[in-house]
Tab-separated table of C-alpha atoms and ligand atoms in Angstrom:
chain	number	residue	atom	x	y	z
A	20	MET	CA	-6.049	19.269	-9.769
A	21	PRO	CA	-3.672	20.684	-7.164
A	22	PHE	CA	-0.844	18.261	-8.032
A	23	HIS	CA	-0.450	19.215	-11.681
A	24	HIS	CA	2.588	21.403	-10.906
A	25	LEU	CA	4.605	18.354	-9.752
A	26	PRO	CA	6.574	16.229	-12.218
A	27	ARG	CA	5.011	12.800	-12.707
A	28	ARG	CA	6.356	9.811	-14.646
A	29	SER	CA	3.746	7.374	-15.907
A	30	LEU	CA	4.647	3.880	-14.619
A	31	GLY	CA	1.396	1.922	-14.746
A	32	PHE	CA	-2.131	1.564	-16.062
A	33	PHE	CA	-4.642	3.966	-14.536
A	34	PRO	CA	-7.437	4.172	-13.584
A	35	THR	CA	-7.376	0.761	-11.939
A	36	PRO	CA	-10.678	-1.103	-12.253
A	37	ILE	CA	-13.485	-1.097	-9.694
A	38	VAL	CA	-15.654	-4.209	-9.593
A	39	GLU	CA	-18.419	-5.484	-7.368
A	40	LEU	CA	-18.104	-8.606	-5.193
A	41	PRO	CA	-21.704	-9.898	-5.198
A	42	ARG	CA	-20.971	-13.450	-4.089
A	43	LEU	CA	-18.946	-12.240	-1.119
A	44	SER	CA	-21.681	-9.749	-0.120
A	45	GLN	CA	-24.312	-12.444	-0.400
A	46	SER	CA	-22.370	-14.904	1.717
A	47	LEU	CA	-22.107	-12.257	4.451
A	48	GLY	CA	-25.685	-10.977	4.184
A	49	GLY	CA	-24.544	-7.514	3.011
A	50	PRO	CA	-23.288	-4.788	2.790
A	51	ARG	CA	-22.622	-4.157	-0.892
A	52	ILE	CA	-18.849	-4.588	-1.440
A	53	LEU	CA	-16.776	-3.042	-4.217
A	54	ILE	CA	-13.067	-3.595	-4.769
A	55	LYS	CA	-10.526	-1.177	-6.285
A	56	ARG	CA	-7.882	-3.235	-8.020
A	57	ASP	CA	-4.569	-1.521	-7.306
A	58	ASP	CA	-3.071	-5.001	-7.460
A	59	GLN	CA	-3.506	-4.395	-11.215
A	60	THR	CA	-1.440	-1.209	-11.575
A	61	GLY	CA	0.645	-3.129	-14.082
A	62	LEU	CA	4.156	-2.365	-12.807
A	63	ALA	CA	5.917	-5.762	-12.523
A	64	LEU	CA	2.892	-7.449	-10.900
A	65	GLY	CA	1.445	-4.214	-9.563
A	66	GLY	CA	0.525	-2.760	-6.189
A	67	ASN	CA	-0.123	0.521	-4.393
A	68	LYS	CA	3.508	1.705	-4.454
A	69	THR	CA	3.242	2.374	-8.204
A	70	ARG	CA	1.165	5.469	-7.417
A	71	LYS	CA	3.784	6.912	-5.052
A	72	LEU	CA	6.628	6.039	-7.410
A	73	GLU	CA	5.114	8.031	-10.289
A	74	PHE	CA	5.946	11.178	-8.295
A	75	LEU	CA	9.132	9.936	-6.589
A	76	ILE	CA	10.796	8.622	-9.751
A	77	ALA	CA	9.887	11.803	-11.639
A	78	ASP	CA	11.625	13.773	-8.876
A	79	ALA	CA	14.723	11.535	-9.070
A	80	LEU	CA	14.927	12.178	-12.821
A	81	HIS	CA	14.300	15.890	-12.297
A	82	GLN	CA	17.241	15.989	-9.845
A	83	ASN	CA	19.481	14.135	-12.336
A	84	CYS	CA	20.136	11.274	-9.940
A	85	ASP	CA	21.795	8.168	-11.362
A	86	CYS	CA	20.386	5.613	-8.936
A	87	VAL	CA	17.577	5.153	-6.448
A	88	ILE	CA	17.896	3.543	-3.046
A	89	THR	CA	15.096	2.341	-0.796
A	90	ALA	CA	14.438	-0.147	1.983
A	91	GLY	CA	12.057	-2.771	3.276
A	92	ALA	CA	11.576	-6.359	4.387
A	93	ALA	CA	12.893	-9.206	2.239
A	94	GLN	CA	9.371	-9.662	0.798
A	95	SER	CA	8.817	-5.922	0.298
A	96	ASN	CA	6.364	-5.082	-2.477
A	97	HIS	CA	7.562	-1.501	-2.353
A	98	CYS	CA	11.141	-2.596	-3.110
A	99	ARG	CA	10.028	-4.818	-5.999
A	100	GLN	CA	8.000	-2.011	-7.588
A	101	THR	CA	10.872	0.459	-7.042
A	102	ALA	CA	13.269	-1.941	-8.786
A	103	ALA	CA	10.860	-2.192	-11.723
A	104	ALA	CA	10.304	1.568	-11.918
A	105	ALA	CA	14.063	2.193	-11.848
A	106	ALA	CA	14.626	-0.324	-14.635
A	107	MET	CA	11.881	1.323	-16.665
A	108	VAL	CA	13.554	4.743	-16.600
A	109	GLY	CA	17.155	3.496	-16.746
A	110	LEU	CA	18.254	4.191	-13.168
A	111	GLU	CA	20.268	1.779	-11.033
A	112	CYS	CA	18.395	0.460	-8.009
A	113	HIS	CA	19.831	-0.317	-4.558
A	114	LEU	CA	17.631	-2.117	-2.039
A	115	VAL	CA	18.363	-2.171	1.685
A	116	LEU	CA	16.598	-5.285	2.930
A	117	GLY	CA	16.083	-6.656	6.417
A	118	GLY	CA	17.320	-10.177	7.091
A	119	THR	CA	20.142	-12.244	5.679
A	120	PRO	CA	20.534	-13.613	2.154
A	121	PRO	CA	18.489	-16.809	1.779
A	122	GLU	CA	19.895	-19.799	-0.053
A	123	GLN	CA	17.231	-19.468	-2.689
A	124	ALA	CA	15.290	-16.273	-3.415
A	125	ASN	CA	11.528	-16.498	-3.835
A	126	GLY	CA	8.505	-14.193	-4.172
A	127	ASN	CA	9.331	-10.488	-4.288
A	128	LEU	CA	13.030	-11.075	-3.614
A	129	LEU	CA	13.340	-13.314	-6.653
A	130	LEU	CA	11.768	-10.520	-8.722
A	131	ASP	CA	14.126	-7.886	-7.208
A	132	GLU	CA	17.009	-9.964	-8.553
A	133	VAL	CA	15.398	-10.468	-11.960
A	134	LEU	CA	14.767	-6.705	-12.146
A	135	GLY	CA	18.489	-6.131	-11.639
A	136	ALA	CA	18.502	-4.481	-8.199
A	137	THR	CA	21.633	-4.499	-6.030
A	138	ILE	CA	20.742	-5.831	-2.589
A	139	HIS	CA	22.281	-4.759	0.734
A	140	TRP	CA	21.284	-7.027	3.659
A	141	THR	CA	20.875	-5.343	7.044
A	142	GLY	CA	19.851	-8.046	9.519
A	143	ALA	CA	17.268	-6.898	12.052
A	144	ASP	CA	16.806	-3.471	10.385
A	145	ARG	CA	13.923	-3.761	7.937
A	146	LYS	CA	12.656	-0.186	7.975
A	147	GLY	CA	15.528	1.617	6.335
A	148	GLU	CA	17.580	2.343	9.464
A	149	GLN	CA	20.730	2.093	7.316
A	150	LEU	CA	19.396	3.927	4.248
A	151	ASN	CA	21.369	7.109	4.804
A	152	ALA	CA	24.605	5.289	5.648
A	153	ILE	CA	24.439	3.235	2.456
A	154	SER	CA	23.459	6.310	0.468
A	155	SER	CA	26.612	8.061	1.761
A	156	GLN	CA	28.712	5.073	0.709
A	157	LEU	CA	27.247	5.345	-2.794
A	158	GLN	CA	28.017	9.065	-2.872
A	159	ALA	CA	31.610	8.308	-1.856
A	160	GLN	CA	31.732	6.074	-4.950
A	161	ASP	CA	30.697	9.021	-7.141
A	162	HIS	CA	27.051	8.013	-7.393
A	163	HIS	CA	24.212	10.507	-7.150
A	164	PRO	CA	21.572	8.520	-5.251
A	165	TYR	CA	17.925	9.448	-4.767
A	166	VAL	CA	16.702	8.190	-1.390
A	167	ILE	CA	13.140	6.899	-1.283
A	168	PRO	CA	12.053	6.367	2.346
A	169	TYR	CA	10.628	3.148	3.744
A	170	GLY	CA	7.350	2.399	1.955
A	171	GLY	CA	7.742	5.485	-0.267
A	172	SER	CA	5.835	7.313	2.480
A	173	ASN	CA	6.977	10.913	2.419
A	174	ALA	CA	4.843	13.865	1.348
A	175	LEU	CA	5.717	13.499	-2.338
A	176	GLY	CA	4.908	9.774	-2.345
A	177	ALA	CA	1.618	10.373	-0.550
A	178	VAL	CA	0.626	12.813	-3.317
A	179	GLY	CA	0.134	9.651	-5.396
A	180	PHE	CA	-2.796	8.792	-3.152
A	181	VAL	CA	-4.257	12.285	-3.331
A	182	ALA	CA	-4.313	11.692	-7.092
A	183	ALA	CA	-5.830	8.243	-6.445
A	184	MET	CA	-8.735	9.814	-4.572
A	185	ALA	CA	-9.395	12.119	-7.545
A	186	GLU	CA	-9.305	9.067	-9.815
A	187	LEU	CA	-11.799	7.277	-7.558
A	188	GLN	CA	-14.141	10.274	-7.433
A	189	GLN	CA	-14.265	10.410	-11.256
A	190	GLN	CA	-14.980	6.695	-11.472
A	191	LEU	CA	-17.769	6.943	-8.890
A	192	GLN	CA	-19.344	9.855	-10.728
A	193	ALA	CA	-19.281	7.907	-14.002
A	194	MET	CA	-20.792	4.868	-12.242
A	195	GLU	CA	-23.378	7.090	-10.484
A	196	GLN	CA	-22.265	5.340	-7.343
A	197	SER	CA	-21.791	6.625	-3.832
A	198	MET	CA	-20.108	4.794	-0.985
A	199	ASP	CA	-20.003	4.875	2.772
A	200	ALA	CA	-16.528	3.615	3.624
A	201	ILE	CA	-13.156	2.663	2.151
A	202	VAL	CA	-11.129	-0.053	3.889
A	203	PHE	CA	-7.441	-0.708	3.196
A	204	ALA	CA	-4.181	-1.953	4.683
A	205	SER	CA	-2.202	0.769	6.468
A	206	SER	CA	1.482	0.336	7.216
A	207	SER	CA	3.983	3.087	6.449
A	208	GLY	CA	1.113	5.578	6.161
A	209	GLY	CA	1.438	7.118	2.700
A	210	THR	CA	-1.719	5.457	1.477
A	211	GLN	CA	-3.873	6.574	4.403
A	212	ALA	CA	-2.387	10.080	4.574
A	213	GLY	CA	-2.821	10.620	0.818
A	214	LEU	CA	-6.392	9.305	0.756
A	215	THR	CA	-7.253	11.542	3.718
A	216	VAL	CA	-5.801	14.662	2.102
A	217	GLY	CA	-7.613	13.762	-1.129
A	218	ARG	CA	-10.913	13.323	0.701
A	219	SER	CA	-10.517	16.735	2.264
A	220	PHE	CA	-9.513	18.526	-0.974
A	221	LEU	CA	-12.330	16.885	-2.930
A	222	ALA	CA	-14.917	17.278	-0.135
A	223	MET	CA	-15.813	13.588	-0.311
A	224	ASP	CA	-18.100	12.266	2.377
A	225	VAL	CA	-16.697	8.787	3.005
A	226	GLU	CA	-15.264	7.050	6.057
A	227	LEU	CA	-11.648	5.909	5.653
A	228	ILE	CA	-10.721	2.870	7.730
A	229	GLY	CA	-7.069	1.850	7.787
A	230	ILE	CA	-6.354	-1.649	9.037
A	231	ARG	CA	-2.997	-1.473	10.819
A	232	ILE	CA	-0.552	-4.105	9.553
A	233	ASP	CA	2.463	-3.644	11.799
A	234	LYS	CA	3.039	-1.855	15.026
A	235	ALA	CA	6.534	-0.925	16.133
A	236	GLU	CA	6.953	-1.285	19.889
A	237	ASP	CA	9.516	1.501	19.934
A	238	GLU	CA	7.513	4.100	18.023
A	239	GLN	CA	8.459	7.605	19.165
A	240	LEU	CA	5.301	9.080	17.707
A	241	SER	CA	1.950	7.322	17.759
A	242	TYR	CA	0.714	6.202	14.339
A	243	GLY	CA	-2.046	8.831	14.497
A	244	ASP	CA	0.592	11.534	15.046
A	245	GLN	CA	2.704	10.166	12.189
A	246	LEU	CA	-0.314	10.179	9.847
A	247	ALA	CA	-1.264	13.716	10.886
A	248	GLU	CA	2.258	15.001	10.256
A	249	LEU	CA	2.499	13.236	6.910
A	250	ALA	CA	-0.922	14.466	5.775
A	251	THR	CA	-0.127	18.053	6.816
A	252	SER	CA	3.161	17.983	4.900
A	253	THR	CA	1.426	16.382	1.901
A	254	ALA	CA	-1.171	19.172	1.868
A	255	LYS	CA	1.661	21.690	2.106
A	256	MET	CA	3.354	20.131	-0.918
A	257	LEU	CA	0.063	20.839	-2.693
A	258	GLN	CA	0.187	24.474	-1.578
A	259	SER	CA	-2.475	24.109	1.105
A	260	GLU	CA	-2.174	25.257	4.706
A	261	CYS	CA	-4.595	22.548	5.807
A	262	HIS	CA	-3.630	20.939	9.124
A	263	PHE	CA	-4.498	17.372	10.035
A	264	HIS	CA	-4.853	15.850	13.507
A	265	PRO	CA	-4.701	12.292	14.817
A	266	ALA	CA	-8.498	12.385	15.204
A	267	ASP	CA	-8.787	12.681	11.388
A	268	PHE	CA	-7.579	9.086	11.020
A	269	ARG	CA	-9.441	5.940	11.867
A	270	VAL	CA	-6.950	3.094	12.363
A	271	GLU	CA	-8.046	-0.373	13.469
A	272	THR	CA	-5.315	-2.013	15.542
A	273	ALA	CA	-7.226	-5.136	16.557
A	274	TYR	CA	-5.913	-7.277	13.698
A	275	LEU	CA	-2.153	-7.298	14.286
A	276	GLY	CA	-2.181	-10.954	15.329
A	277	ALA	CA	1.281	-12.299	16.098
A	278	GLY	CA	2.933	-9.360	14.303
A	279	TYR	CA	4.139	-8.209	10.900
A	280	GLY	CA	4.176	-10.910	8.266
A	281	VAL	CA	2.867	-13.669	10.535
A	282	VAL	CA	-0.080	-15.387	8.863
A	283	GLY	CA	-2.816	-16.411	11.291
A	284	ASP	CA	-6.383	-17.693	10.935
A	285	LEU	CA	-7.642	-14.161	10.168
A	286	GLU	CA	-5.487	-13.786	7.031
A	287	ARG	CA	-5.728	-17.420	6.011
A	288	SER	CA	-9.514	-17.516	6.055
A	289	ALA	CA	-9.848	-14.127	4.304
A	290	ILE	CA	-7.471	-15.240	1.540
A	291	ASN	CA	-9.303	-18.525	1.027
A	292	LEU	CA	-12.755	-16.894	1.148
A	293	LEU	CA	-11.918	-14.249	-1.476
A	294	ALA	CA	-10.220	-16.795	-3.706
A	295	GLN	CA	-13.067	-19.299	-3.486
A	296	SER	CA	-16.015	-16.882	-3.600
A	297	GLU	CA	-14.728	-14.350	-6.120
A	298	GLY	CA	-11.564	-15.756	-7.727
A	299	ILE	CA	-9.542	-12.840	-6.346
A	300	LEU	CA	-6.101	-13.321	-4.821
A	301	LEU	CA	-5.113	-11.344	-1.747
A	302	ASP	CA	-1.621	-11.365	-0.229
A	303	PRO	CA	-0.530	-12.887	3.085
A	304	VAL	CA	0.983	-9.755	4.696
A	305	TYR	CA	-1.212	-6.752	3.803
A	306	SER	CA	-4.423	-7.240	1.835
A	307	GLY	CA	-5.172	-10.597	3.503
A	308	ARG	CA	-4.992	-8.966	6.951
A	309	ALA	CA	-6.959	-5.896	5.782
A	310	MET	CA	-9.713	-8.049	4.290
A	311	GLY	CA	-9.734	-10.144	7.470
A	312	GLY	CA	-10.358	-6.902	9.356
A	313	LEU	CA	-13.148	-5.849	6.986
A	314	LEU	CA	-14.841	-9.246	7.297
A	315	ASP	CA	-14.682	-8.962	11.080
A	316	LEU	CA	-16.163	-5.441	11.021
A	317	ILE	CA	-18.990	-6.705	8.787
A	318	ARG	CA	-19.685	-9.714	11.023
A	319	ARG	CA	-19.804	-7.426	14.051
A	320	GLY	CA	-22.471	-5.329	12.306
A	321	HIS	CA	-20.373	-2.229	11.676
A	322	PHE	CA	-22.123	-1.770	8.296
A	323	HIS	CA	-25.788	-2.296	7.537
A	324	ARG	CA	-27.103	-4.166	4.507
A	325	GLN	CA	-27.864	-1.105	2.384
A	326	GLN	CA	-24.436	0.456	2.782
A	327	THR	CA	-21.627	0.240	0.226
A	328	VAL	CA	-18.046	-0.440	1.247
A	329	LEU	CA	-15.034	-0.257	-1.048
A	330	PHE	CA	-12.054	-2.482	-0.298
A	331	TRP	CA	-8.892	-0.938	-1.743
A	332	HIS	CA	-6.771	-3.907	-2.869
A	333	THR	CA	-3.191	-2.706	-2.476
A	334	GLY	CA	-1.510	-5.701	-4.165
A	335	GLY	CA	1.252	-7.891	-2.778
A	336	GLN	CA	0.507	-11.232	-4.417
A	337	PRO	CA	4.155	-12.177	-5.187
A	338	ALA	CA	4.492	-13.004	-1.471
A	339	LEU	CA	1.943	-15.794	-2.000
A	340	PHE	CA	4.846	-17.749	-3.462
A	341	ALA	CA	7.120	-17.360	-0.452
A	342	PRO	CA	6.873	-20.729	1.315
A	343	GLN	CA	6.989	-19.331	4.860
A	344	PHE	CA	3.381	-18.187	4.475
A	345	SER	CA	1.202	-21.223	4.932
A	346	LEU	CA	-2.197	-20.527	3.412
A	347	LYS	CA	-3.940	-23.860	3.317
A	348	GLU	CA	-6.941	-24.056	5.599
A	349	THR	CA	-6.777	-27.411	7.316
A	350	ASN	CA	-10.367	-27.452	8.573
A	351	SER	CA	-12.279	-26.543	5.403
A	352	PHE	CA	-11.179	-29.372	3.119
A	353	SER	CA	-12.634	-32.835	3.407
A	354	GLY	CA	-9.836	-34.726	1.718
B	16	PLP	C1	3.010	-1.048	1.271
B	16	PLP	C2	1.761	-1.830	1.190
B	16	PLP	C3	0.618	-1.422	1.903
B	16	PLP	C4	0.593	-0.274	2.873
B	16	PLP	O1	0.672	0.970	2.294
B	16	PLP	P1	1.320	2.165	3.148
B	16	PLP	O2	1.230	3.338	2.260
B	16	PLP	O3	2.725	1.739	3.445
B	16	PLP	O4	0.548	2.317	4.415
B	16	PLP	C5	-0.537	-2.159	1.741
B	16	PLP	N1	-0.565	-3.245	0.941
B	16	PLP	C6	0.513	-3.668	0.254
B	16	PLP	C7	0.391	-4.889	-0.579
B	16	PLP	C8	1.715	-2.973	0.349
B	16	PLP	O5	2.785	-3.411	-0.328
């Protein structure tokens, strides 16, 4: 594989399982639906960031850094997995989180504290706007920090999802299974860029559909441009001159609802349907919205009965325990 020259630190359990969701398919009248369980990567409750961190943490160790620093929202899954990965290899972890300290931590934030991370609160900035400033402060205190960008989405992090596509291809070959589309939550872009580069390297004929989770009003570059740039730099990291263009990325933006982290009927009904038909837990911010999007595409007839769709479960369940996300469906219970 083209990524074997890069240092990689094992942080989880791979390959993650693929299972079929027959009861869900039946309730929808098709298509066949498979799920890839990256919520089971095994790193402190798992999630898709484990794949990126295997390359990022290895690089931090390679550069002899003594701490890692990254950023996200208060309920960031990326920050929780980074804190766990840092603990695992004996690095200090600094998290730059949007918001203000709550009276009582819950969900991912509670786990950040248990995992021993130092937290820097930055108010309205939840996408790492202050990462470099805080990194400089750490340097002034004689630290040697390794900066992991928001969501772990730089070229090196995205390599984790090129590797994921190779993992998927091997599993499909062993299962003698082909598939028509892969649907997943898309936010900081490393997942979608990496899967797209992997598809191209491995010549896989499958549609990739990213369900957009958050849209910044002030984006300088469109998300398609950001994905194209990230994918091109990821390919370059893998010694390929392959260029990607916004048209290489299918991103569904119809499911943003009232914005990032706001649970609406779409997420609530997807979470309850998966839980009650298959016993699988989605999360309120990412996989709940992505599954809501997939269910809508299916109901609109985007896939026909004989097709096979794989939902890539990217994790995030610790946020289920943050009380601001209200998940109970009021209209589907009789008492
Ligand atoms: C970060 C995250 C995503 C999005 O992945 P990106 O690579 O940032 O696009 C999806 N689901 C969950 C649960 C996440 O934590």
